mmCIF file of C-alpha atoms in Angstrom:
data_model
loop_
_atom_site.group_PDB
_atom_site.id
_atom_site.type_symbol
_atom_site.label_atom_id
_atom_site.label_comp_id
_atom_site.label_asym_id
_atom_site.label_seq_id
_atom_site.Cartn_x
_atom_site.Cartn_y
_atom_site.Cartn_z
ATOM 1 C CA MET A 1 80.854 146.254 205.336
ATOM 2 C CA PHE A 2 80.674 142.479 205.010
ATOM 3 C CA VAL A 3 81.108 140.933 201.553
ATOM 4 C CA LYS A 4 80.001 137.415 200.656
ATOM 5 C CA ARG A 5 80.871 136.043 197.215
ATOM 6 C CA LEU A 6 78.707 133.363 195.628
ATOM 7 C CA GLU A 7 79.984 131.775 192.428
ATOM 8 C CA VAL A 8 76.853 130.968 190.450
ATOM 9 C CA GLY A 9 75.843 129.357 187.186
ATOM 10 C CA ALA A 10 77.635 127.447 184.475
ATOM 11 C CA MET A 11 79.768 130.483 183.605
ATOM 12 C CA GLY A 12 81.080 130.881 187.136
ATOM 13 C CA SER A 13 79.824 134.411 187.658
ATOM 14 C CA ASN A 14 80.376 136.138 190.977
ATOM 15 C CA CYS A 15 77.301 137.362 192.820
ATOM 16 C CA TYR A 16 78.129 139.581 195.784
ATOM 17 C CA LEU A 17 76.071 140.150 198.913
ATOM 18 C CA VAL A 18 77.290 143.430 200.379
ATOM 19 C CA VAL A 19 75.904 143.664 203.885
ATOM 20 C CA CYS A 20 75.810 146.393 206.505
ATOM 21 C CA PRO A 21 76.442 144.450 209.738
ATOM 22 C CA GLU A 22 74.780 147.147 211.854
ATOM 23 C CA THR A 23 71.434 147.185 210.065
ATOM 24 C CA LYS A 24 71.431 143.808 208.232
ATOM 25 C CA ARG A 25 70.580 145.683 205.039
ATOM 26 C CA ALA A 26 72.331 144.677 201.849
ATOM 27 C CA VAL A 27 72.960 145.290 198.184
ATOM 28 C CA VAL A 28 72.969 142.247 195.901
ATOM 29 C CA ILE A 29 75.354 142.717 192.978
ATOM 30 C CA ASP A 30 74.942 140.643 189.800
ATOM 31 C CA PRO A 31 72.544 137.811 190.661
ATOM 32 C CA GLY A 32 73.583 135.840 187.589
ATOM 33 C CA ALA A 33 72.009 132.442 188.344
ATOM 34 C CA GLU A 34 70.824 130.195 191.188
ATOM 35 C CA GLY A 35 68.276 132.662 192.505
ATOM 36 C CA LYS A 36 66.909 130.310 195.166
ATOM 37 C CA ARG A 37 70.412 129.794 196.543
ATOM 38 C CA ILE A 38 70.981 133.557 196.725
ATOM 39 C CA VAL A 39 67.654 134.081 198.484
ATOM 40 C CA ALA A 40 68.424 131.268 200.921
ATOM 41 C CA GLU A 41 71.739 132.891 201.851
ATOM 42 C CA LEU A 42 69.937 136.156 202.550
ATOM 43 C CA ASN A 43 67.150 134.525 204.524
ATOM 44 C CA ASN A 44 69.559 132.457 206.617
ATOM 45 C CA ASP A 45 71.043 135.658 208.000
ATOM 46 C CA ASN A 46 67.787 137.671 208.079
ATOM 47 C CA ILE A 47 69.185 140.175 205.611
ATOM 48 C CA ALA A 48 66.915 142.762 203.983
ATOM 49 C CA VAL A 49 67.878 143.684 200.422
ATOM 50 C CA THR A 50 67.521 147.360 199.557
ATOM 51 C CA ALA A 51 68.847 147.160 195.991
ATOM 52 C CA ILE A 52 69.847 144.712 193.286
ATOM 53 C CA VAL A 53 72.584 146.289 191.175
ATOM 54 C CA LEU A 54 73.777 144.984 187.828
ATOM 55 C CA THR A 55 77.275 145.854 186.683
ATOM 56 C CA HIS A 56 76.120 145.197 183.115
ATOM 57 C CA GLY A 57 73.374 143.478 181.169
ATOM 58 C CA HIS A 58 74.782 140.128 180.030
ATOM 59 C CA VAL A 59 72.814 136.985 180.833
ATOM 60 C CA ASP A 60 75.368 135.510 183.217
ATOM 61 C CA HIS A 61 74.979 138.534 185.486
ATOM 62 C CA ILE A 62 71.209 139.017 185.351
ATOM 63 C CA ALA A 63 69.491 135.610 185.110
ATOM 64 C CA ALA A 64 68.405 135.426 188.760
ATOM 65 C CA CYS A 65 67.114 139.006 188.967
ATOM 66 C CA ARG A 66 63.460 138.025 188.843
ATOM 67 C CA VAL A 67 63.711 135.489 191.661
ATOM 68 C CA VAL A 68 65.705 137.797 193.949
ATOM 69 C CA LYS A 69 63.482 140.777 193.192
ATOM 70 C CA ASP A 70 60.260 138.839 193.700
ATOM 71 C CA GLU A 71 61.461 137.476 197.038
ATOM 72 C CA SER A 72 62.997 140.688 198.372
ATOM 73 C CA GLY A 73 60.982 143.481 196.785
ATOM 74 C CA ALA A 74 64.255 145.334 196.224
ATOM 75 C CA ALA A 75 64.750 147.922 193.502
ATOM 76 C CA LEU A 76 66.501 146.655 190.369
ATOM 77 C CA CYS A 77 69.217 149.082 189.279
ATOM 78 C CA VAL A 78 71.293 149.269 186.087
ATOM 79 C CA HIS A 79 73.066 151.940 184.087
ATOM 80 C CA ARG A 80 70.834 153.736 181.616
ATOM 81 C CA LYS A 81 72.810 152.513 178.600
ATOM 82 C CA ASP A 82 72.454 148.828 179.529
ATOM 83 C CA ALA A 83 68.781 149.019 180.549
ATOM 84 C CA PRO A 84 67.490 147.815 177.135
ATOM 85 C CA MET A 85 69.520 144.614 177.519
ATOM 86 C CA LEU A 86 67.429 143.407 180.448
ATOM 87 C CA THR A 87 64.311 142.841 178.378
ATOM 88 C CA SER A 88 66.001 141.829 175.112
ATOM 89 C CA PRO A 89 67.196 138.213 174.876
ATOM 90 C CA ILE A 90 69.276 139.140 171.839
ATOM 91 C CA GLN A 91 71.040 142.062 173.525
ATOM 92 C CA ASN A 92 71.659 140.226 176.801
ATOM 93 C CA LEU A 93 73.003 137.240 174.810
ATOM 94 C CA SER A 94 70.638 134.721 176.392
ATOM 95 C CA THR A 95 69.253 133.771 172.969
ATOM 96 C CA PHE A 96 72.707 132.614 171.948
ATOM 97 C CA VAL A 97 73.058 130.248 174.912
ATOM 98 C CA GLY A 98 69.720 128.621 174.164
ATOM 99 C CA ASN A 99 67.637 130.097 176.984
ATOM 100 C CA PRO A 100 65.988 133.395 175.973
ATOM 101 C CA LEU A 101 65.620 135.533 179.084
ATOM 102 C CA LYS A 102 63.892 138.740 180.071
ATOM 103 C CA THR A 103 64.236 140.259 183.525
ATOM 104 C CA PRO A 104 61.782 142.704 185.054
ATOM 105 C CA PRO A 105 62.404 146.243 183.807
ATOM 106 C CA PRO A 106 64.737 148.304 185.993
ATOM 107 C CA ASP A 107 63.346 150.415 188.814
ATOM 108 C CA ARG A 108 66.296 152.811 188.793
ATOM 109 C CA LEU A 109 68.590 153.961 186.016
ATOM 110 C CA LEU A 110 72.090 154.696 187.247
ATOM 111 C CA GLU A 111 74.554 157.330 186.110
ATOM 112 C CA GLU A 112 78.150 158.221 186.957
ATOM 113 C CA GLY A 113 78.403 159.478 190.532
ATOM 114 C CA ASP A 114 75.091 158.065 191.761
ATOM 115 C CA GLU A 115 75.056 156.308 195.124
ATOM 116 C CA VAL A 116 73.410 153.048 196.155
ATOM 117 C CA VAL A 117 72.791 152.908 199.892
ATOM 118 C CA ALA A 118 72.149 150.042 202.307
ATOM 119 C CA GLY A 119 72.364 150.979 205.966
ATOM 120 C CA THR A 120 75.785 152.544 206.457
ATOM 121 C CA ILE A 121 77.059 151.272 203.084
ATOM 122 C CA ARG A 122 77.348 153.793 200.275
ATOM 123 C CA LEU A 123 78.408 152.470 196.883
ATOM 124 C CA THR A 124 79.357 155.062 194.288
ATOM 125 C CA VAL A 125 78.680 154.341 190.623
ATOM 126 C CA LEU A 126 81.660 154.542 188.256
ATOM 127 C CA HIS A 127 80.632 154.358 184.600
ATOM 128 C CA THR A 128 83.199 152.088 182.933
ATOM 129 C CA PRO A 129 82.079 151.343 179.364
ATOM 130 C CA GLY A 130 84.011 149.025 177.098
ATOM 131 C CA HIS A 131 82.707 145.566 177.952
ATOM 132 C CA THR A 132 79.218 146.977 177.424
ATOM 133 C CA PRO A 133 78.124 150.580 176.829
ATOM 134 C CA GLY A 134 76.566 150.813 180.283
ATOM 135 C CA GLY A 135 79.079 148.823 182.275
ATOM 136 C CA ILE A 136 79.639 150.125 185.786
ATOM 137 C CA CYS A 137 81.778 149.529 188.831
ATOM 138 C CA LEU A 138 80.674 150.225 192.405
ATOM 139 C CA SER A 139 83.195 151.904 194.659
ATOM 140 C CA ALA A 140 83.355 152.152 198.446
ATOM 141 C CA PRO A 141 86.284 153.004 200.721
ATOM 142 C CA GLY A 142 88.804 150.197 200.286
ATOM 143 C CA ALA A 143 86.709 148.178 197.847
ATOM 144 C CA CYS A 144 85.413 148.227 194.295
ATOM 145 C CA PHE A 145 83.029 145.797 192.626
ATOM 146 C CA CYS A 146 84.187 145.853 189.037
ATOM 147 C CA GLY A 147 82.002 143.391 187.149
ATOM 148 C CA ASP A 148 83.552 142.314 183.856
ATOM 149 C CA THR A 149 85.587 145.495 183.464
ATOM 150 C CA LEU A 150 88.734 144.126 185.102
ATOM 151 C CA PHE A 151 89.797 140.700 186.365
ATOM 152 C CA ALA A 152 92.814 139.381 188.212
ATOM 153 C CA GLY A 153 95.393 139.336 185.430
ATOM 154 C CA SER A 154 92.935 140.057 182.645
ATOM 155 C CA ILE A 155 90.220 142.381 181.337
ATOM 156 C CA GLY A 156 86.665 141.974 180.099
ATOM 157 C CA ARG A 157 85.873 140.750 176.612
ATOM 158 C CA THR A 158 85.238 143.408 174.009
ATOM 159 C CA ASP A 159 84.102 141.262 171.080
ATOM 160 C CA PHE A 160 80.409 141.309 172.004
ATOM 161 C CA PRO A 161 78.037 143.903 170.490
ATOM 162 C CA GLY A 162 78.691 147.296 172.052
ATOM 163 C CA GLY A 163 82.197 146.348 173.204
ATOM 164 C CA SER A 164 85.323 148.405 172.561
ATOM 165 C CA HIS A 165 88.854 147.497 173.611
ATOM 166 C CA ASP A 166 90.114 151.076 173.515
ATOM 167 C CA THR A 167 87.133 152.300 175.530
ATOM 168 C CA LEU A 168 87.584 149.557 178.116
ATOM 169 C CA ILE A 169 91.275 150.303 178.634
ATOM 170 C CA ALA A 170 90.495 154.014 178.949
ATOM 171 C CA SER A 171 87.801 153.248 181.534
ATOM 172 C CA ILE A 172 90.156 151.096 183.586
ATOM 173 C CA ARG A 173 92.920 153.679 183.554
ATOM 174 C CA ALA A 174 90.640 156.616 184.371
ATOM 175 C CA LYS A 175 88.289 155.049 186.915
ATOM 176 C CA LEU A 176 90.010 152.043 188.519
ATOM 177 C CA LEU A 177 93.771 152.562 188.431
ATOM 178 C CA THR A 178 93.242 155.975 190.033
ATOM 179 C CA LEU A 179 91.836 154.332 193.168
ATOM 180 C CA PRO A 180 94.242 153.732 196.092
ATOM 181 C CA PRO A 181 96.583 150.791 195.346
ATOM 182 C CA GLN A 182 95.345 148.802 198.346
ATOM 183 C CA THR A 183 91.727 148.918 197.129
ATOM 184 C CA VAL A 184 90.326 145.385 196.885
ATOM 185 C CA LEU A 185 88.765 144.633 193.502
ATOM 186 C CA TYR A 186 85.858 142.194 193.409
ATOM 187 C CA PRO A 187 85.473 141.104 189.766
ATOM 188 C CA GLY A 188 82.582 139.475 187.943
ATOM 189 C CA HIS A 189 84.526 136.215 187.507
ATOM 190 C CA GLY A 190 87.476 134.736 189.339
ATOM 191 C CA PRO A 191 89.293 135.747 192.528
ATOM 192 C CA GLU A 192 89.597 139.146 194.098
ATOM 193 C CA THR A 193 92.672 141.252 193.496
ATOM 194 C CA THR A 194 93.883 144.790 194.223
ATOM 195 C CA VAL A 195 94.348 147.954 192.218
ATOM 196 C CA GLY A 196 98.073 147.899 192.932
ATOM 197 C CA GLU A 197 98.460 144.313 191.740
ATOM 198 C CA GLU A 198 96.668 144.968 188.459
ATOM 199 C CA ALA A 199 98.469 148.243 187.848
ATOM 200 C CA THR A 200 101.852 146.539 188.107
ATOM 201 C CA ALA A 201 101.236 143.003 186.844
ATOM 202 C CA ASN A 202 98.180 142.866 184.568
ATOM 203 C CA PRO A 203 99.622 142.236 181.069
ATOM 204 C CA PHE A 204 96.780 144.139 179.362
ATOM 205 C CA LEU A 205 97.674 147.317 181.244
ATOM 206 C CA GLN A 206 101.425 147.425 180.798
#
C-alpha cells in the first residue's frame, strides 16, 4: 500500500491517495478542496480510483468530491449518519464559511465493519462518532486513516452540531487505542503519528 498525503484548502485538510502498487487502483480519502490538483496527481501516475471515502461530512473534507467523482467515476462513500450532510450546506457547515456547497449524493452508505477495496487494499470501516455522528476511521494492517477523530497531540472538535466530547473519547479508546501501538495514524489535519504515541502522550487521553 502506497499512501500520498495532499494538504488541501485554506483549512489545511489532509486528502489521502491510498494506492495499490500492483494494480494502480486507489481509494481517495477526504477530497476536501483543490479537486483539479487531486485529479492531476492521479492522472500523472495513471491511477484508477475505485472509491472516494469521506471520514465525515464537514465542508473541509468534502468540497472536491464532485470534481474527483466526475473525473474518475468512482463511488462516493460515507457513513449512513453523515450522509445528509453532503447535500445540506447548513449541516456540512459550508454556509457558515460563505460558500454554500452540495456534493453529489453518496453511492454507498457505510457501516461499522464494512470494507472498501482497491486492488489488494482492504480498508475496514471503524465507526467513531463524536466529532460528527457518522465519523469513521479506515483501518488496514499497520495503518489507520482517522479523519478528525484523533490528531497528533489532540482530538477532533466537539462543539459543532452533532458533536460530543464523551462520545469522541469513548470512540478513540474503543476503536483506535486498541490497535497495535506501531499502527501509523493518518489524521485529517496535521502530521501522521502512531497509536502508541497518542496513547502515552496525547494530553486529552491521559
